[in-house]
Amino acid sequence: MADAPEVEAPKLSKKELNKLARKAKKDEKVTEKGGNQQQSASMEQEDYSKDFYGSYGLVNSSEKKELNFLRVKEINVSNATKDIWVRGRVHTIRSKGKNCFIVLRQGVYTVQIAMFMNDKISKQMLKFVSSISKESIIDVYATINKVETPIESCTQKDVELLAQQVFVVSASAPKLPLQIEDASRRAPTDEEKAKEQENQLAVVNLDTRLDNRVLDLRTTTSHAIFRIQAGVCNQFRNILDARGFIEIMAPKIISAPSEGGANVFEVSYFKGSAYLAQSPQLYKQMAIAGDFEKVYTIGPVFRAEDSNTHRHMTEFVGLDLEMAFNFHYHEVMETIAEVLTQMFKGLQEKYQDEIAAVGNQYPAEPFQFCEKPLILKYPDAIALLRENGIEIGDEDDLSTPVEKFLGKLVKEKYSTDFYVLDKFPLAVRPFYTMPDFKDKKYSNSYDMFMRGEEILSGAQRIHDADMLVERATHHQVDLAKIQSYIDAFKYGCPPHAGGGIGLERVTMLFLGLHNIRLASLFPRDPKRITP
């Protein structure tokens, strides 16, 4: 079969050739552009910071990791340029464009962390860090950088941290029942409310704070309050130890009300009943009868008083002490007053920053006291009240408003927020209180006051068994239930006196707080038994 003849391709005109050339060039550009876009997308997808951020996951002790953390309070210009690890909570976070700023909080201290997108911090890392919820706990590896302009929003004002690595230790739920900034804010005065009705920043009421106490405890103010409260216990213990006192532990489940009366919690005890101790009183005295001479105890005290006031709780911490004396109960009363003034002095010297932090939210005049404690006789206090228009009987107890008014009068006259009131009427004191030897309507008892409110009640105790039976019978105390207590004084007991102090009241009044619940970690009152 013969081959088919070749067909000659048609010749293209110059115009058509130019058109094809232009199309080929255009296709080449499109291909090149597509390649560049693919390369750009590939580069964008590549996360060159992927090893420097993320979450640890559940820290369940599956591995040991040695990181040398620096405390926030130690971050300052003296260690500028150093690379460090730090752990804290995300207090605030804000991001814009290629920048992100975090305020990291650790107790009462805060520091700013800065992040900028660059060849070490990727877009993905910045996005991850920006999405971390407030109150999450994070670890940060960063360089300490000295700043030219002070960072007023942080306690560490002269430095910031330039972050290199960020890892989440424990994430917080995104939605918080209260904001830490709001719970830290000073409540406006009535005058401020009237002037700035439309521009008021949110504050958190006390019930909401107590319902969410764990969050509320994270505020700088709460940290400062409880550091000072720990200081009260520490000072109390150290001062008494130095004076030769022995710390004892008294039982909290007892067979009879320790102070008589109905304000006691009764609990089932196997086939019978027992009571939660209103005071370690009886056991302090029994320790004195056991020749311990000087004792103190720190522990919970329970009072079933249906009092919904700013200063009453159903459970509080008692700082109690008892001491044998030689001839006069003033040996003890003056010792206690000196211990308290020494404590106040120590708090003002050692906790200046914390006192200032509390004052930022709850302004109050600095606590004032005399080097030698002021001691007033009860009849003299009654006379002072009468001179200033208060009608009160010689043997009447002081009501809360009268106490406050007396404190105001004492402050004006003697320039002190702390004083001792001696020789209370016998009728208003517990059964174990020693009557005054000159006038039986009074007693060898005393209270101590801060800012016009009672923080300690004390007295000489009856150390004679027969006299104790007589006074207990007068107060209608069931003798059978306190027989072991009475028996303790049948075998010779030194004369002694003491007192009980409310830890939360001391904290509240020293700082000038308006409610005792602010000075109780998890307060208990007639309406609150949680959290």
PDB file of N, CA and C in Angstrom, residues 91-130:
ATOM      1  N   HIS A  91      -2.639  37.142  84.358  1.00  0.00           N
ATOM      2  CA  HIS A  91      -3.511  38.131  85.008  1.00  0.00           C
ATOM      3  C   HIS A  91      -4.332  38.875  83.955  1.00  0.00           C
ATOM      4  N   THR A  92      -3.652  39.429  82.971  1.00  0.00           N
ATOM      5  CA  THR A  92      -4.324  40.041  81.827  1.00  0.00           C
ATOM      6  C   THR A  92      -3.542  39.669  80.569  1.00  0.00           C
ATOM      7  N   ILE A  93      -4.211  39.726  79.424  1.00  0.00           N
ATOM      8  CA  ILE A  93      -3.548  39.424  78.158  1.00  0.00           C
ATOM      9  C   ILE A  93      -4.183  40.277  77.059  1.00  0.00           C
ATOM     10  N   ARG A  94      -3.338  40.848  76.211  1.00  0.00           N
ATOM     11  CA  ARG A  94      -3.851  41.643  75.087  1.00  0.00           C
ATOM     12  C   ARG A  94      -2.914  41.453  73.898  1.00  0.00           C
ATOM     13  N   SER A  95      -3.521  41.307  72.735  1.00  0.00           N
ATOM     14  CA  SER A  95      -2.714  41.131  71.524  1.00  0.00           C
ATOM     15  C   SER A  95      -3.267  42.020  70.420  1.00  0.00           C
ATOM     16  N   LYS A  96      -2.365  42.481  69.582  1.00  0.00           N
ATOM     17  CA  LYS A  96      -2.754  43.316  68.452  1.00  0.00           C
ATOM     18  C   LYS A  96      -1.733  43.114  67.344  1.00  0.00           C
ATOM     19  N   GLY A  97      -2.231  42.641  66.194  1.00  0.00           N
ATOM     20  CA  GLY A  97      -1.329  42.425  65.078  1.00  0.00           C
ATOM     21  C   GLY A  97      -0.261  41.410  65.424  1.00  0.00           C
ATOM     22  N   LYS A  98       0.982  41.830  65.326  1.00  0.00           N
ATOM     23  CA  LYS A  98       2.111  40.925  65.534  1.00  0.00           C
ATOM     24  C   LYS A  98       2.711  41.043  66.935  1.00  0.00           C
ATOM     25  N   ASN A  99       1.948  41.627  67.883  1.00  0.00           N
ATOM     26  CA  ASN A  99       2.429  41.825  69.254  1.00  0.00           C
ATOM     27  C   ASN A  99       1.474  41.167  70.249  1.00  0.00           C
ATOM     28  N   CYS A 100       2.007  40.757  71.394  1.00  0.00           N
ATOM     29  CA  CYS A 100       1.184  40.215  72.467  1.00  0.00           C
ATOM     30  C   CYS A 100       1.832  40.578  73.800  1.00  0.00           C
ATOM     31  N   PHE A 101       1.001  41.044  74.742  1.00  0.00           N
ATOM     32  CA  PHE A 101       1.500  41.424  76.065  1.00  0.00           C
ATOM     33  C   PHE A 101       0.695  40.692  77.134  1.00  0.00           C
ATOM     34  N   ILE A 102       1.409  40.122  78.093  1.00  0.00           N
ATOM     35  CA  ILE A 102       0.783  39.409  79.212  1.00  0.00           C
ATOM     36  C   ILE A 102       1.272  40.025  80.513  1.00  0.00           C
ATOM     37  N   VAL A 103       0.349  40.207  81.469  1.00  0.00           N
ATOM     38  CA  VAL A 103       0.762  40.525  82.835  1.00  0.00           C
ATOM     39  C   VAL A 103       0.707  39.213  83.607  1.00  0.00           C
ATOM     40  N   LEU A 104       1.869  38.765  84.056  1.00  0.00           N
ATOM     41  CA  LEU A 104       1.986  37.504  84.792  1.00  0.00           C
ATOM     42  C   LEU A 104       1.942  37.801  86.291  1.00  0.00           C
ATOM     43  N   ARG A 105       1.097  37.071  87.026  1.00  0.00           N
ATOM     44  CA  ARG A 105       0.922  37.325  88.459  1.00  0.00           C
ATOM     45  C   ARG A 105       1.413  36.131  89.271  1.00  0.00           C
ATOM     46  N   GLN A 106       2.100  36.434  90.340  1.00  0.00           N
ATOM     47  CA  GLN A 106       2.575  35.404  91.272  1.00  0.00           C
ATOM     48  C   GLN A 106       2.403  35.971  92.679  1.00  0.00           C
ATOM     49  N   GLY A 107       1.327  35.569  93.337  1.00  0.00           N
ATOM     50  CA  GLY A 107       1.016  36.156  94.641  1.00  0.00           C
ATOM     51  C   GLY A 107       0.701  37.627  94.504  1.00  0.00           C
ATOM     52  N   VAL A 108       1.437  38.469  95.220  1.00  0.00           N
ATOM     53  CA  VAL A 108       1.196  39.914  95.168  1.00  0.00           C
ATOM     54  C   VAL A 108       2.068  40.604  94.121  1.00  0.00           C
ATOM     55  N   TYR A 109       2.894  39.832  93.408  1.00  0.00           N
ATOM     56  CA  TYR A 109       3.837  40.426  92.462  1.00  0.00           C
ATOM     57  C   TYR A 109       3.407  40.176  91.016  1.00  0.00           C
ATOM     58  N   THR A 110       3.664  41.158  90.141  1.00  0.00           N
ATOM     59  CA  THR A 110       3.308  41.047  88.729  1.00  0.00           C
ATOM     60  C   THR A 110       4.450  41.564  87.856  1.00  0.00           C
ATOM     61  N   VAL A 111       4.547  40.983  86.643  1.00  0.00           N
ATOM     62  CA  VAL A 111       5.571  41.416  85.694  1.00  0.00           C
ATOM     63  C   VAL A 111       4.978  41.337  84.289  1.00  0.00           C
ATOM     64  N   GLN A 112       5.417  42.238  83.407  1.00  0.00           N
ATOM     65  CA  GLN A 112       4.927  42.237  82.029  1.00  0.00           C
ATOM     66  C   GLN A 112       5.771  41.312  81.159  1.00  0.00           C
ATOM     67  N   ILE A 113       5.083  40.537  80.319  1.00  0.00           N
ATOM     68  CA  ILE A 113       5.749  39.686  79.320  1.00  0.00           C
ATOM     69  C   ILE A 113       5.403  40.240  77.948  1.00  0.00           C
ATOM     70  N   ALA A 114       6.415  40.441  77.122  1.00  0.00           N
ATOM     71  CA  ALA A 114       6.202  40.969  75.765  1.00  0.00           C
ATOM     72  C   ALA A 114       6.604  39.917  74.739  1.00  0.00           C
ATOM     73  N   MET A 115       5.796  39.808  73.670  1.00  0.00           N
ATOM     74  CA  MET A 115       6.096  38.892  72.566  1.00  0.00           C
ATOM     75  C   MET A 115       5.901  39.621  71.249  1.00  0.00           C
ATOM     76  N   PHE A 116       6.856  39.451  70.331  1.00  0.00           N
ATOM     77  CA  PHE A 116       6.773  40.082  69.008  1.00  0.00           C
ATOM     78  C   PHE A 116       7.065  39.022  67.948  1.00  0.00           C
ATOM     79  N   MET A 117       6.232  38.994  66.933  1.00  0.00           N
ATOM     80  CA  MET A 117       6.435  38.022  65.852  1.00  0.00           C
ATOM     81  C   MET A 117       7.739  38.346  65.125  1.00  0.00           C
ATOM     82  N   ASN A 118       8.608  37.324  65.005  1.00  0.00           N
ATOM     83  CA  ASN A 118       9.898  37.501  64.343  1.00  0.00           C
ATOM     84  C   ASN A 118      10.389  36.147  63.854  1.00  0.00           C
ATOM     85  N   ASP A 119      11.673  36.031  63.566  1.00  0.00           N
ATOM     86  CA  ASP A 119      12.178  34.773  63.020  1.00  0.00           C
ATOM     87  C   ASP A 119      12.281  33.671  64.074  1.00  0.00           C
ATOM     88  N   LYS A 120      11.990  34.008  65.351  1.00  0.00           N
ATOM     89  CA  LYS A 120      11.986  33.001  66.409  1.00  0.00           C
ATOM     90  C   LYS A 120      10.584  32.723  66.947  1.00  0.00           C
ATOM     91  N   ILE A 121       9.729  33.728  66.849  1.00  0.00           N
ATOM     92  CA  ILE A 121       8.345  33.580  67.307  1.00  0.00           C
ATOM     93  C   ILE A 121       7.427  33.621  66.093  1.00  0.00           C
ATOM     94  N   SER A 122       6.831  32.489  65.794  1.00  0.00           N
ATOM     95  CA  SER A 122       6.016  32.362  64.589  1.00  0.00           C
ATOM     96  C   SER A 122       4.621  32.939  64.796  1.00  0.00           C
ATOM     97  N   LYS A 123       3.920  33.083  63.668  1.00  0.00           N
ATOM     98  CA  LYS A 123       2.536  33.547  63.706  1.00  0.00           C
ATOM     99  C   LYS A 123       1.679  32.577  64.512  1.00  0.00           C
ATOM    100  N   GLN A 124       1.946  31.272  64.348  1.00  0.00           N
ATOM    101  CA  GLN A 124       1.168  30.265  65.075  1.00  0.00           C
ATOM    102  C   GLN A 124       1.411  30.351  66.586  1.00  0.00           C
ATOM    103  N   MET A 125       2.642  30.582  66.982  1.00  0.00           N
ATOM    104  CA  MET A 125       2.955  30.698  68.411  1.00  0.00           C
ATOM    105  C   MET A 125       2.257  31.909  69.007  1.00  0.00           C
ATOM    106  N   LEU A 126       2.300  33.011  68.286  1.00  0.00           N
ATOM    107  CA  LEU A 126       1.653  34.233  68.767  1.00  0.00           C
ATOM    108  C   LEU A 126       0.152  34.014  68.914  1.00  0.00           C
ATOM    109  N   LYS A 127      -0.445  33.330  67.944  1.00  0.00           N
ATOM    110  CA  LYS A 127      -1.879  33.052  67.983  1.00  0.00           C
ATOM    111  C   LYS A 127      -2.219  32.162  69.167  1.00  0.00           C
ATOM    112  N   PHE A 128      -1.386  31.142  69.431  1.00  0.00           N
ATOM    113  CA  PHE A 128      -1.621  30.235  70.562  1.00  0.00           C
ATOM    114  C   PHE A 128      -1.568  30.985  71.896  1.00  0.00           C
ATOM    115  N   VAL A 129      -0.521  31.770  72.069  1.00  0.00           N
ATOM    116  CA  VAL A 129      -0.350  32.494  73.332  1.00  0.00           C
ATOM    117  C   VAL A 129      -1.483  33.494  73.539  1.00  0.00           C
ATOM    118  N   SER A 130      -1.901  34.158  72.472  1.00  0.00           N
ATOM    119  CA  SER A 130      -2.979  35.154  72.572  1.00  0.00           C
ATOM    120  C   SER A 130      -4.300  34.529  73.004  1.00  0.00           C
TER     121      SER A 130
END
